[in-house]
Short mmCIF file of C-alpha atoms in Angstrom, two decimals:
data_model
loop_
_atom_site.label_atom_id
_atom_site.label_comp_id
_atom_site.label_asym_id
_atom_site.label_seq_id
_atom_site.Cartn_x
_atom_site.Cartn_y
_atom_site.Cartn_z
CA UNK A 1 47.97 34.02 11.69
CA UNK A 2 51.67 33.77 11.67
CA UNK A 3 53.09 30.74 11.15
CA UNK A 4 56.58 28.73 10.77
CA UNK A 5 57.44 25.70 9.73
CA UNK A 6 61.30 23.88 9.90
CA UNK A 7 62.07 21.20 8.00
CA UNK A 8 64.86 19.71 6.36
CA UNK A 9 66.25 17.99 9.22
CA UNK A 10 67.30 14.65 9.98
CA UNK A 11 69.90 12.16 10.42
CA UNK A 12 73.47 12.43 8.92
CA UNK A 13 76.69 11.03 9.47
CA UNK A 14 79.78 13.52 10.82
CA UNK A 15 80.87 15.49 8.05
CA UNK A 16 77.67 15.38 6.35
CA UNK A 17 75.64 18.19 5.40
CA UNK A 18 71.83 19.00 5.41
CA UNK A 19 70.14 22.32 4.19
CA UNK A 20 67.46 23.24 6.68
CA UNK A 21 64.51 25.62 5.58
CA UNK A 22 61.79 27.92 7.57
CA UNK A 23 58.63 29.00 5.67
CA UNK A 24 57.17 31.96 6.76
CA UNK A 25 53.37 32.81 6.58
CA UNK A 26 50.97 35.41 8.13
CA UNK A 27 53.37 38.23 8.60
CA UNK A 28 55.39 40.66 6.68
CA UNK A 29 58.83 38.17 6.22
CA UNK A 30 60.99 40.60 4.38
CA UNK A 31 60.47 43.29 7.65
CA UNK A 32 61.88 40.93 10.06
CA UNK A 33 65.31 40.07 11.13
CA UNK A 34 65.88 36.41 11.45
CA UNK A 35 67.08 33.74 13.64
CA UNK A 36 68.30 30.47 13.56
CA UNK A 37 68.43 28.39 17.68
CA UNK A 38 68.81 25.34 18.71
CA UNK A 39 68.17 22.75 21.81
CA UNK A 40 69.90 19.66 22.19
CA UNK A 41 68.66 17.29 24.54
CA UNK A 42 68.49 18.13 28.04
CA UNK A 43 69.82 21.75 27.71
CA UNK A 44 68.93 25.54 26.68
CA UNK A 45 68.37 27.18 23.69
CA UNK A 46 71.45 28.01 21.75
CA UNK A 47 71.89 30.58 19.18
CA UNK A 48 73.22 29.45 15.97
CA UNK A 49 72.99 32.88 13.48
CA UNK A 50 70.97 35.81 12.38
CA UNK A 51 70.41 37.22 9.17
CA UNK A 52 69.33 41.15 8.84
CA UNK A 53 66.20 41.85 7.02
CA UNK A 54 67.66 42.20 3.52
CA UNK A 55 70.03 39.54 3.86
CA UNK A 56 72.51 41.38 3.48
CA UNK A 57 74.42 40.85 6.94
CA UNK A 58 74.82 37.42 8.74
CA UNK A 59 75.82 36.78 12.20
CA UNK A 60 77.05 33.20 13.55
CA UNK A 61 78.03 31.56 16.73
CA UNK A 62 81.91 30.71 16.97
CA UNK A 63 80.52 27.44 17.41
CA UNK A 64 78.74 27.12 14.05
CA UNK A 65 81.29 29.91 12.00
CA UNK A 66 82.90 28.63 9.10
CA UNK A 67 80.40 25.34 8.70
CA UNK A 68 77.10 27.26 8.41
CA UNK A 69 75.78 29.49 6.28
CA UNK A 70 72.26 31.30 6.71
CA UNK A 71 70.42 33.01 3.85
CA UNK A 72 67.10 34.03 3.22
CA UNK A 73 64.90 34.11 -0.10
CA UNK A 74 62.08 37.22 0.34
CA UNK A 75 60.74 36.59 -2.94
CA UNK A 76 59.64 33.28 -0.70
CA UNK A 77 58.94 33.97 2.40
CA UNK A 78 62.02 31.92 3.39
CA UNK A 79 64.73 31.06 5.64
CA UNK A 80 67.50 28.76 5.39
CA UNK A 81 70.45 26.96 7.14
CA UNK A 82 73.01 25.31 5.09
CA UNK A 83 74.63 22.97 7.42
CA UNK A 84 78.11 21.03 6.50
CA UNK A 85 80.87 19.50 8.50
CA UNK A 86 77.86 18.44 10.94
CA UNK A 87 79.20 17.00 14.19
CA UNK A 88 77.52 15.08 17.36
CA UNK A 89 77.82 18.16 18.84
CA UNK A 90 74.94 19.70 16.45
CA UNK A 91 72.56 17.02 17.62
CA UNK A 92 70.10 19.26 18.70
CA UNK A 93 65.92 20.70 17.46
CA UNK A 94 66.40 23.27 15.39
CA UNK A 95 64.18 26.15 15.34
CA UNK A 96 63.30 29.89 13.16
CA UNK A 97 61.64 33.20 14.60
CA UNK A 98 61.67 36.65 13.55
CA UNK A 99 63.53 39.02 15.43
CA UNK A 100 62.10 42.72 17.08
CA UNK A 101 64.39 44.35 19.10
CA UNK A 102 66.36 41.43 19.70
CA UNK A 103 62.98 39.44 20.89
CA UNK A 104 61.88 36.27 19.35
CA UNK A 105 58.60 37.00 18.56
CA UNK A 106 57.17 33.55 17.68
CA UNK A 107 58.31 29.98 16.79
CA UNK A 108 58.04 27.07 14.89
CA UNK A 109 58.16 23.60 16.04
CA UNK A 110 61.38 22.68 14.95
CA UNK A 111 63.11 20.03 12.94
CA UNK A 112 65.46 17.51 14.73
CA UNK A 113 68.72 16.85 13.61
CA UNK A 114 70.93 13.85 14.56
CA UNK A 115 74.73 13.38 14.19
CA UNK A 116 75.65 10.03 15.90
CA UNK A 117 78.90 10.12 17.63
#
């Protein structure tokens, strides 16, 4: 059965940093684009960034560009989000999902991060 699970998140001054992480179980990992969202309270989901299959190709929001950094390790089943400069604005739960044809296919159940203002 697939599976995901966030953690890493938490809460962290403005300017901090945290490193959030997405193990993946129950499907073929390495296959699958991937895809970092977000929801902070009371609104939509929000795209944060991709990474392609092999890792080799990252996409970010202009929001997120220049402070993030996604990366993936195969070998691991595993998805990351470095995080740094964090702002209120990045209050928000974070969630993973693999990708198909620009289609979430399933999530996990997030990790909450909190930047007070």
């Amino acid at each position: 059965q697939e599976q995901l699970v966030e953690s890493g998140g938490g809460l962290v001054q403005p300017g901090g940093s945290l490193r959030l992480s997405c193990a993946a179980s129950g499907f073929t990992f390495d296959s699958y684009r991937m895809t970092w969202v977000r929801q902070a309270p009371g609104k939509g989901l929000e795209w944060v960034s991709d990474i392609m299959s092999s890792g080799g190709t990252t996409y970010y929001a202009d929001s997120v560009k220049g402070r993030f950094t996604i990366s993936r390790d195969n070998a691991k089943n595993t998805l990351y989000l470095q995080m740094n400069g964090l702002k209120p604005e990045d209050t928000a739960v974070y969630y993973c999902a693999p990708i198909y044809y620009r289609v979430p296919l399933y999530w996990g159940q997030g990790t909450q991060v909190t930047v007070p203002s």
